[in-house]
Tab-separated table of C-alpha atoms and ligand atoms in Angstrom:
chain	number	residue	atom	x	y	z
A	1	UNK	CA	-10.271	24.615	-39.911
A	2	UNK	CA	-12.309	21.144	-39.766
A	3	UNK	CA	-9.826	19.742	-42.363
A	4	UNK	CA	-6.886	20.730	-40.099
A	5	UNK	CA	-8.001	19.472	-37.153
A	6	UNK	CA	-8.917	16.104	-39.162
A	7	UNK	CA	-5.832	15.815	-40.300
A	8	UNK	CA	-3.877	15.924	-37.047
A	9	UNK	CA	-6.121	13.460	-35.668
A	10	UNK	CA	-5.256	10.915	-38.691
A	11	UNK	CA	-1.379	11.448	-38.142
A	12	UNK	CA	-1.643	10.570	-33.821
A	13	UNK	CA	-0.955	7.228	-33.595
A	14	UNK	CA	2.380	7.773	-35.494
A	15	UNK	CA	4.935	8.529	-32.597
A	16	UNK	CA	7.959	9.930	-32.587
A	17	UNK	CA	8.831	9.379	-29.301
A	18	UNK	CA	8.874	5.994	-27.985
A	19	UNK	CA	11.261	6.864	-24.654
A	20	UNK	CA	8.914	9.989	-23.745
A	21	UNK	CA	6.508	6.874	-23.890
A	22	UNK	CA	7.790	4.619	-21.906
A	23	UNK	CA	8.751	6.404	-18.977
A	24	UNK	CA	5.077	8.386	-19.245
A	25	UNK	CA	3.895	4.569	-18.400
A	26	UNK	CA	6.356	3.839	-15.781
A	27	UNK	CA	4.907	7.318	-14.025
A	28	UNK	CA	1.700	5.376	-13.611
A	29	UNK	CA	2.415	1.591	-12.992
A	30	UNK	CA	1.851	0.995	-9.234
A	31	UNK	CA	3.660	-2.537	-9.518
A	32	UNK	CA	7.014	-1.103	-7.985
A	33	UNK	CA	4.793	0.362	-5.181
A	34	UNK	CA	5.502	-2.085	-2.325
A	35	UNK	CA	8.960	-1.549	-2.628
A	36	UNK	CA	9.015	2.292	-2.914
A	37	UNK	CA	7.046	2.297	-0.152
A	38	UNK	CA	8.927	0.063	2.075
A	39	UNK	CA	12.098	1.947	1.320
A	40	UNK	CA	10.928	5.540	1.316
A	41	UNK	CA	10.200	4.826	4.920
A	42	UNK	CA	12.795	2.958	5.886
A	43	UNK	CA	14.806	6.008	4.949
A	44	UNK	CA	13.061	9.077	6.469
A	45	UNK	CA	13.009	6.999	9.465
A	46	UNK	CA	16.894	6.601	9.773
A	47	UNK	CA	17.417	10.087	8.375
A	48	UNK	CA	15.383	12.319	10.689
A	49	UNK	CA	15.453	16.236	10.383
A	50	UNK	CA	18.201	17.288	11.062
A	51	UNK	CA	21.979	18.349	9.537
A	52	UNK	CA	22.931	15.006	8.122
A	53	UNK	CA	19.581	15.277	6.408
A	54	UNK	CA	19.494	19.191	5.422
A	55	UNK	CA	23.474	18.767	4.206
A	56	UNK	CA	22.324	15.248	1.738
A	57	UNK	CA	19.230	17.852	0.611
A	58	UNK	CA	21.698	20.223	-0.547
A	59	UNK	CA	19.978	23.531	1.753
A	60	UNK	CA	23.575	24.734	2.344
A	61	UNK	CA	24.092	24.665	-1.731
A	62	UNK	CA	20.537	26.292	-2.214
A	63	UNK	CA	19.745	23.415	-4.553
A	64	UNK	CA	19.676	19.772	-4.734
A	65	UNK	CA	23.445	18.765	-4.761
A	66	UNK	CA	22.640	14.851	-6.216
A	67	UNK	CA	22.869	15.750	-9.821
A	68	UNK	CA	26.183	17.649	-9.533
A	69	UNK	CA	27.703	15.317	-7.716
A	70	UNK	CA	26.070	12.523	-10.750
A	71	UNK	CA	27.748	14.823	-12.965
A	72	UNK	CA	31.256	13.399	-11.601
A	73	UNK	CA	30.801	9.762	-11.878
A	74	UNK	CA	29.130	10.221	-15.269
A	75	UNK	CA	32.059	12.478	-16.650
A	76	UNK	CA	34.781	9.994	-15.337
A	77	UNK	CA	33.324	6.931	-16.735
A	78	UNK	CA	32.320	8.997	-20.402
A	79	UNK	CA	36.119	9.885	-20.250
A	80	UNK	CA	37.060	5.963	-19.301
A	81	UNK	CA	35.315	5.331	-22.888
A	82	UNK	CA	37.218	7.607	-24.864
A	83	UNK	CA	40.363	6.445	-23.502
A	84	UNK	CA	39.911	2.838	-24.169
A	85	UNK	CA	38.648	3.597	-27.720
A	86	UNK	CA	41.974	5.701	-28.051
A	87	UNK	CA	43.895	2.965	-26.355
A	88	UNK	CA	45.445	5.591	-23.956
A	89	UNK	CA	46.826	4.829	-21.059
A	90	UNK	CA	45.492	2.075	-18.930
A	91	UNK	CA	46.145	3.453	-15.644
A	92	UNK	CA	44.184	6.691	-16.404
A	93	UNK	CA	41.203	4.771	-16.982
A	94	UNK	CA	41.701	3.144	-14.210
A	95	UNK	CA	42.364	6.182	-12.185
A	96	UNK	CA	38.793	7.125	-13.865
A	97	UNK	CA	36.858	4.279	-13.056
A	98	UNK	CA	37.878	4.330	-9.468
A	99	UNK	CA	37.300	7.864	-9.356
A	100	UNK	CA	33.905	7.253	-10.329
A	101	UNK	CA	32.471	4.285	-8.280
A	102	UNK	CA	34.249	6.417	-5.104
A	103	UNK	CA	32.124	9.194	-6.062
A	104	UNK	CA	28.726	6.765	-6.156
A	105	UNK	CA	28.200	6.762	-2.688
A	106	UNK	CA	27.958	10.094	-1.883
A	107	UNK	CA	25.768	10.702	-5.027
A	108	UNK	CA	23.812	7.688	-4.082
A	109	UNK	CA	23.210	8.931	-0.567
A	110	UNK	CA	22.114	12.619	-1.266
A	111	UNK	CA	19.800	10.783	-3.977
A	112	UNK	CA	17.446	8.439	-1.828
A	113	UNK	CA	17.246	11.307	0.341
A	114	UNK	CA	15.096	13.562	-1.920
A	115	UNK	CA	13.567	10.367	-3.640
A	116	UNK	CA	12.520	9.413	-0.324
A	117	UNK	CA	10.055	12.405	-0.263
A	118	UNK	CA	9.206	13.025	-3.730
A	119	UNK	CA	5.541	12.339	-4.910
A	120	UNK	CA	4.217	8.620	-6.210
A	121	UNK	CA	4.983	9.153	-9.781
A	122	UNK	CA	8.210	10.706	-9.203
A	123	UNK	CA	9.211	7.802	-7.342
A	124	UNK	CA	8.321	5.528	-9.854
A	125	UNK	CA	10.896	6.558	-12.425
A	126	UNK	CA	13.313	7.224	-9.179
A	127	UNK	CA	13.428	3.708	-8.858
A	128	UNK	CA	14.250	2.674	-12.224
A	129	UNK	CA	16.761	5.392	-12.334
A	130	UNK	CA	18.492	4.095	-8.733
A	131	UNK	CA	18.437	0.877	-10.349
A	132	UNK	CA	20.022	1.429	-13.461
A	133	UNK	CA	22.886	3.485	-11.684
A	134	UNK	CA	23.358	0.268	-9.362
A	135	UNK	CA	23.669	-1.874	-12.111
A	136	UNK	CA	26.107	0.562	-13.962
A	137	UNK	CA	28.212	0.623	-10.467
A	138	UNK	CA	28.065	-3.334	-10.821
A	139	UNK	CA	29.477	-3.049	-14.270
A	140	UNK	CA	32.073	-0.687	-13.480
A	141	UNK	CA	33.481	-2.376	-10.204
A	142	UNK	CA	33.632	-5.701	-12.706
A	143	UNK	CA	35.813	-3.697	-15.005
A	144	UNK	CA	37.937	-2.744	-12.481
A	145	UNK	CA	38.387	-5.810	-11.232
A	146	UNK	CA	39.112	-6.970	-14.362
A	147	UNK	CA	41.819	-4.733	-15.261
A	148	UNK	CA	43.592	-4.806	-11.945
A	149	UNK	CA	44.031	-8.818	-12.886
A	150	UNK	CA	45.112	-8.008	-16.355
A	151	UNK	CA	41.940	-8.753	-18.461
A	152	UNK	CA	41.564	-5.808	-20.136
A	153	UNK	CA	39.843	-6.690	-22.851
A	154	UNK	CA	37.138	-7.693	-20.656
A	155	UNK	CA	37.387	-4.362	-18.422
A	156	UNK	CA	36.447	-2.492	-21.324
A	157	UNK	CA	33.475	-4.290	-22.802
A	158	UNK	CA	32.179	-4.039	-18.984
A	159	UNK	CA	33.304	-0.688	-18.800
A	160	UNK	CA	31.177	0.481	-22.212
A	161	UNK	CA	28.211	-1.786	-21.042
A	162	UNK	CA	28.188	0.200	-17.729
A	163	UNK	CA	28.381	3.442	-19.650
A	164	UNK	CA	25.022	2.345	-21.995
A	165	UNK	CA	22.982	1.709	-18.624
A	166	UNK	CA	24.367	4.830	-16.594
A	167	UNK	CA	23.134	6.564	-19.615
A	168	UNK	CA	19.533	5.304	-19.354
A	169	UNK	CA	20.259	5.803	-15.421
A	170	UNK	CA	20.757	9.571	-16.750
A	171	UNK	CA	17.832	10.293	-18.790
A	172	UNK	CA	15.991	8.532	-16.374
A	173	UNK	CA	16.939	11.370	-13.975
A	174	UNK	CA	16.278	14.294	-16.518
A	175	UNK	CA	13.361	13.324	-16.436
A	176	UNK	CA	12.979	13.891	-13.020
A	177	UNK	CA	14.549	16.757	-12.682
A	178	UNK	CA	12.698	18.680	-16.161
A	179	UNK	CA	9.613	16.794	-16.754
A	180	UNK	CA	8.703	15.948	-13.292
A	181	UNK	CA	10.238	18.904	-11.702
A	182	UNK	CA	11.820	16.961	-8.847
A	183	UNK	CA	14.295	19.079	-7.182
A	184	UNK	CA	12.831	22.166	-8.848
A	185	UNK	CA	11.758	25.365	-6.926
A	186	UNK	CA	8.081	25.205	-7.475
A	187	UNK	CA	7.593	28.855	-5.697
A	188	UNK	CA	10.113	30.713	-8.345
A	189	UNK	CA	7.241	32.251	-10.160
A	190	UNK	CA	4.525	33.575	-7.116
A	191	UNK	CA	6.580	36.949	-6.969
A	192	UNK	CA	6.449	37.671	-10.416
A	193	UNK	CA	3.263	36.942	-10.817
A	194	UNK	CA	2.768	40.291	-8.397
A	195	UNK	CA	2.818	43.403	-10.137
A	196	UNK	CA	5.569	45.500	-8.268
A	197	UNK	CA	3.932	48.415	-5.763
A	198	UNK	CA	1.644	47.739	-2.705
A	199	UNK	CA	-1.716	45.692	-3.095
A	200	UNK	CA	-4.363	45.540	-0.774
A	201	UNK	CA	-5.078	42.126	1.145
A	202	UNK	CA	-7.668	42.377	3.701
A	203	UNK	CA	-8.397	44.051	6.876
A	204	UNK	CA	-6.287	43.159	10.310
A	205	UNK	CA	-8.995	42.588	12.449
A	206	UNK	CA	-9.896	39.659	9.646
A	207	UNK	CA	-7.193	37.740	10.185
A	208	UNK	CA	-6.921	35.748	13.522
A	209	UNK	CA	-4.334	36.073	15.799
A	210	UNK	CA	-1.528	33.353	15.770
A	211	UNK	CA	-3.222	30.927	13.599
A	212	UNK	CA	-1.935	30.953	9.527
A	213	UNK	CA	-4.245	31.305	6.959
A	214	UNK	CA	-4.306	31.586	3.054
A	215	UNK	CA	-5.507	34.945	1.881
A	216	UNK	CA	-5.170	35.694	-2.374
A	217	UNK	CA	-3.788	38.150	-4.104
A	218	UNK	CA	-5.801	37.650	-7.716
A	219	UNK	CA	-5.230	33.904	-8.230
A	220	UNK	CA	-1.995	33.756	-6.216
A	221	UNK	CA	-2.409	32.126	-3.055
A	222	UNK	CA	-0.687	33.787	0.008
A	223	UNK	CA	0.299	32.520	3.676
A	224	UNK	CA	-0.634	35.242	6.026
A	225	UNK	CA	0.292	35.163	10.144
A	226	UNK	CA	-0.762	37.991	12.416
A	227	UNK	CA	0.565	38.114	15.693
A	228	UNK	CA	-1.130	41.239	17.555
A	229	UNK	CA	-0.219	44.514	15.183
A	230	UNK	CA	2.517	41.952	13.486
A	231	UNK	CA	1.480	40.431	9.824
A	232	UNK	CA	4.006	38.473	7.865
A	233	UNK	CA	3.168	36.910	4.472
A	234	UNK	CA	4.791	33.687	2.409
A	235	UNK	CA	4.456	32.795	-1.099
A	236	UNK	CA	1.665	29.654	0.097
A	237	UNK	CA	2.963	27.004	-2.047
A	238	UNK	CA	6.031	25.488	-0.978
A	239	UNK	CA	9.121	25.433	-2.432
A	240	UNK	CA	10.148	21.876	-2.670
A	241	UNK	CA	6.779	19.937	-4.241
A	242	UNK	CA	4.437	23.041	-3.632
A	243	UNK	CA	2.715	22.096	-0.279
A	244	UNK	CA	0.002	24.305	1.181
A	245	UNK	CA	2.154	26.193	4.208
A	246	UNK	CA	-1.095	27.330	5.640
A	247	UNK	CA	-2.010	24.163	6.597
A	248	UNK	CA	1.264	23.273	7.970
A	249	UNK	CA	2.615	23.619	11.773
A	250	UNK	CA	4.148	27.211	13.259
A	251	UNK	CA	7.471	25.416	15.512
A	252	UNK	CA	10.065	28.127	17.060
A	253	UNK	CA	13.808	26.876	15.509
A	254	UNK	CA	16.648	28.427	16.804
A	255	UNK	CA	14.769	31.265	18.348
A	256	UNK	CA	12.945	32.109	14.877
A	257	UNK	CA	9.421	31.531	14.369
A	258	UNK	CA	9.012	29.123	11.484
A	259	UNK	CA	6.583	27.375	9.072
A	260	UNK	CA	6.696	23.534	8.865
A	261	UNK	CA	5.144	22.637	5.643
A	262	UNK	CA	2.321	19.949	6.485
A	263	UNK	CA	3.452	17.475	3.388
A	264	UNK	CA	7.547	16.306	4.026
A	265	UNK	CA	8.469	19.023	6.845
A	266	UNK	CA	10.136	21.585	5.128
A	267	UNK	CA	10.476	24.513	7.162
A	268	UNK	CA	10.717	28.407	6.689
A	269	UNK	CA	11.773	31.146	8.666
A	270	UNK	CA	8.493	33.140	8.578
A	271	UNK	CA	9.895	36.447	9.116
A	272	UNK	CA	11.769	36.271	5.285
A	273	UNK	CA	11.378	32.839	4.171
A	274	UNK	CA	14.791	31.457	4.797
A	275	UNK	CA	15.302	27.708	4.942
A	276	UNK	CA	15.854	26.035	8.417
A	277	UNK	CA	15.213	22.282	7.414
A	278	UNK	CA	15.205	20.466	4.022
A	279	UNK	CA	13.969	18.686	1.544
A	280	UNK	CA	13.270	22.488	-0.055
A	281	UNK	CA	16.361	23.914	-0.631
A	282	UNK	CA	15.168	27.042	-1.991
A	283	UNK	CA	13.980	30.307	0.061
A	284	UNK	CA	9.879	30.858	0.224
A	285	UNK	CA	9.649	34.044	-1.979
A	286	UNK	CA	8.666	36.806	1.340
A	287	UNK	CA	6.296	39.668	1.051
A	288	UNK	CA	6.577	43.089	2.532
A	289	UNK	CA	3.655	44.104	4.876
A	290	UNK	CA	2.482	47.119	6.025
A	291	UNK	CA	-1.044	47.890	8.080
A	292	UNK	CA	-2.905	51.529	6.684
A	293	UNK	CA	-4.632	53.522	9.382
A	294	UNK	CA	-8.451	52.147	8.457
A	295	UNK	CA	-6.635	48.553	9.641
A	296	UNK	CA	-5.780	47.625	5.929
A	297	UNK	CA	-2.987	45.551	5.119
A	298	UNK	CA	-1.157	45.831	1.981
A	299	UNK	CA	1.728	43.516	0.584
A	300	UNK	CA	4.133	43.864	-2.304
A	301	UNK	CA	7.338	41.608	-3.133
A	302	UNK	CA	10.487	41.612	-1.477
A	303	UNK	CA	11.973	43.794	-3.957
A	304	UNK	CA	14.953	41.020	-3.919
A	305	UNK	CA	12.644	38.622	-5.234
A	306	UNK	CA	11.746	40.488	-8.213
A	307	UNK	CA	15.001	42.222	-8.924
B	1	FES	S1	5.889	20.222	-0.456
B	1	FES	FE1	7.464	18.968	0.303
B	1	FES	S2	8.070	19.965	2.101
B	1	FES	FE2	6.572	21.261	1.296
């Protein structure tokens, strides 16, 4: 066993990944902080709560709708590239390329709306990600340009330089989305963690009335509301970056008592968990209550939850 381990530390500083690397760094280098900062703001105080806001999140889609939309610029200008290396058709490129930098501002503008409330580190890589797609825009509006005046030649090399940097633009982003779990429902898991059937929680007159608090269930941490006889219980960790809920603010929306998670103001429709507001997009798994006759309450998943 001692050789084994020996041996694994003598082959470590042999890597195999240099990009995992690299961006692993840019996670932790404050130097774009002033920046991030300054913008961040700048845009969660010109995009208030609100439907512009919910509809950039994506809560109508039930996820994030930036990297579908990515999806579109990416796939026309990949398809630009194949038809200039096949020498099709100019005007289909063009149609492409058009297609493509049209499509950028949407993508762009559902984008800085989740980076604007995603944690430091995430942020960090966001940047370098925005910037990169910028610069592929840049590259791509050139080419254009350059065809519609007849240099064609030109339009392509432009055109194959902006699809090298919106590819770095695109890993950048994966690793958002699968390393970093930006955009990610980070409450999927609490109800099947759960065993299915009822499970004791505490007793009513232990909870106080009208004020939430976290109550566990093994190591799973619960948000728990009485009102009077009434006891309603969320998965605690939110949904978008896995806030505390208990610690956040109890608002009325729309006639609905709701859950407005203390860290970037997602709120949930207590009663099952729905949505109201962004940046989560996905629904707070909700847990069935019921109060025994010794003043015991007992919760199991919504059975659509575990299904
Ligand atoms: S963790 Fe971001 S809104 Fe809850």
């Amino acid at each position: 066993m001692d050789d084994a381990i020996e041996t694994r530390k003598a082959r470590k500083p042999w890597r195999l990944r240099p990009s995992v690397d690299l961006v692993d760094h840019l996670e932790h280098a404050p130097a774009l902080d002033r920046p991030i900062l300054r913008i961040a703001g700048i845009v969660r105080e010109r995009l208030p709560t609100g439907r512009l806001r919910d509809t950039l999140h994506g809560v109508f889609a039930g996820h994030p709708i930036h990297p579908p939309l990515a999806m579109i610029s990416l796939g026309c200008w990949f398809s630009t590239a194949v038809l200039d290396l096949t020498d099709a058709d100019p005007r289909a490129a063009r149609a492409l390329i058009t297609t493509g930098i049209a499509n950028a501002l949407p993508t762009a503008a559902a984008g800085i709306t989740d980076w604007s409330v995603l944690h430091r580190e995430q942020q960090r890589v966001g940047f370098v990600h925005a910037a990169a797609n910028l610069t592929a825009l840049g590259l791509y509006s050139g080419s254009l340009y350059l065809r519609l005046t007849g240099r064609e030649r030109g339009g392509r090399t432009l055109a194959f330089l902006g699809l090298a940097v919106a590819g770095l633009g695109g890993y950048l982003g994966g690793h958002m989305a699968f390393r970093q779990a930006a955009g990610a429902n980070h409450a999927e898991s609490v109800a099947h963690l759960v065993p299915l059937g009822w499970h004791d929680l505490c007793q009513l007159a232990d909870l106080p009335n009208g004020r939430p608090v976290v109550r566990r269930l093994g190591y799973i941490a619960l948000f728990v509301l009485r009102r009077d006889d009434e006891v309603w219980v969320l998965a605690d960790q939110c949904s978008h970056l896995a806030g505390p809920l208990h610690q956040g603010r109890i608002a009325v929306e729309a006639g609905d008592q709701c859950i407005i998670c203390p860290w970037h103001g997602s709120t949930f429709r207590i009663t099952d968990g729905a949505v109201v507001h962004g940046p989560a997009t996905a629904r707070q798994p909700a847990f069935q209550t019921r109060i025994l006759d010794d003043g015991l309450v007992q919760v199991r998943p919504e059975p659509s939850d575990v299904d």
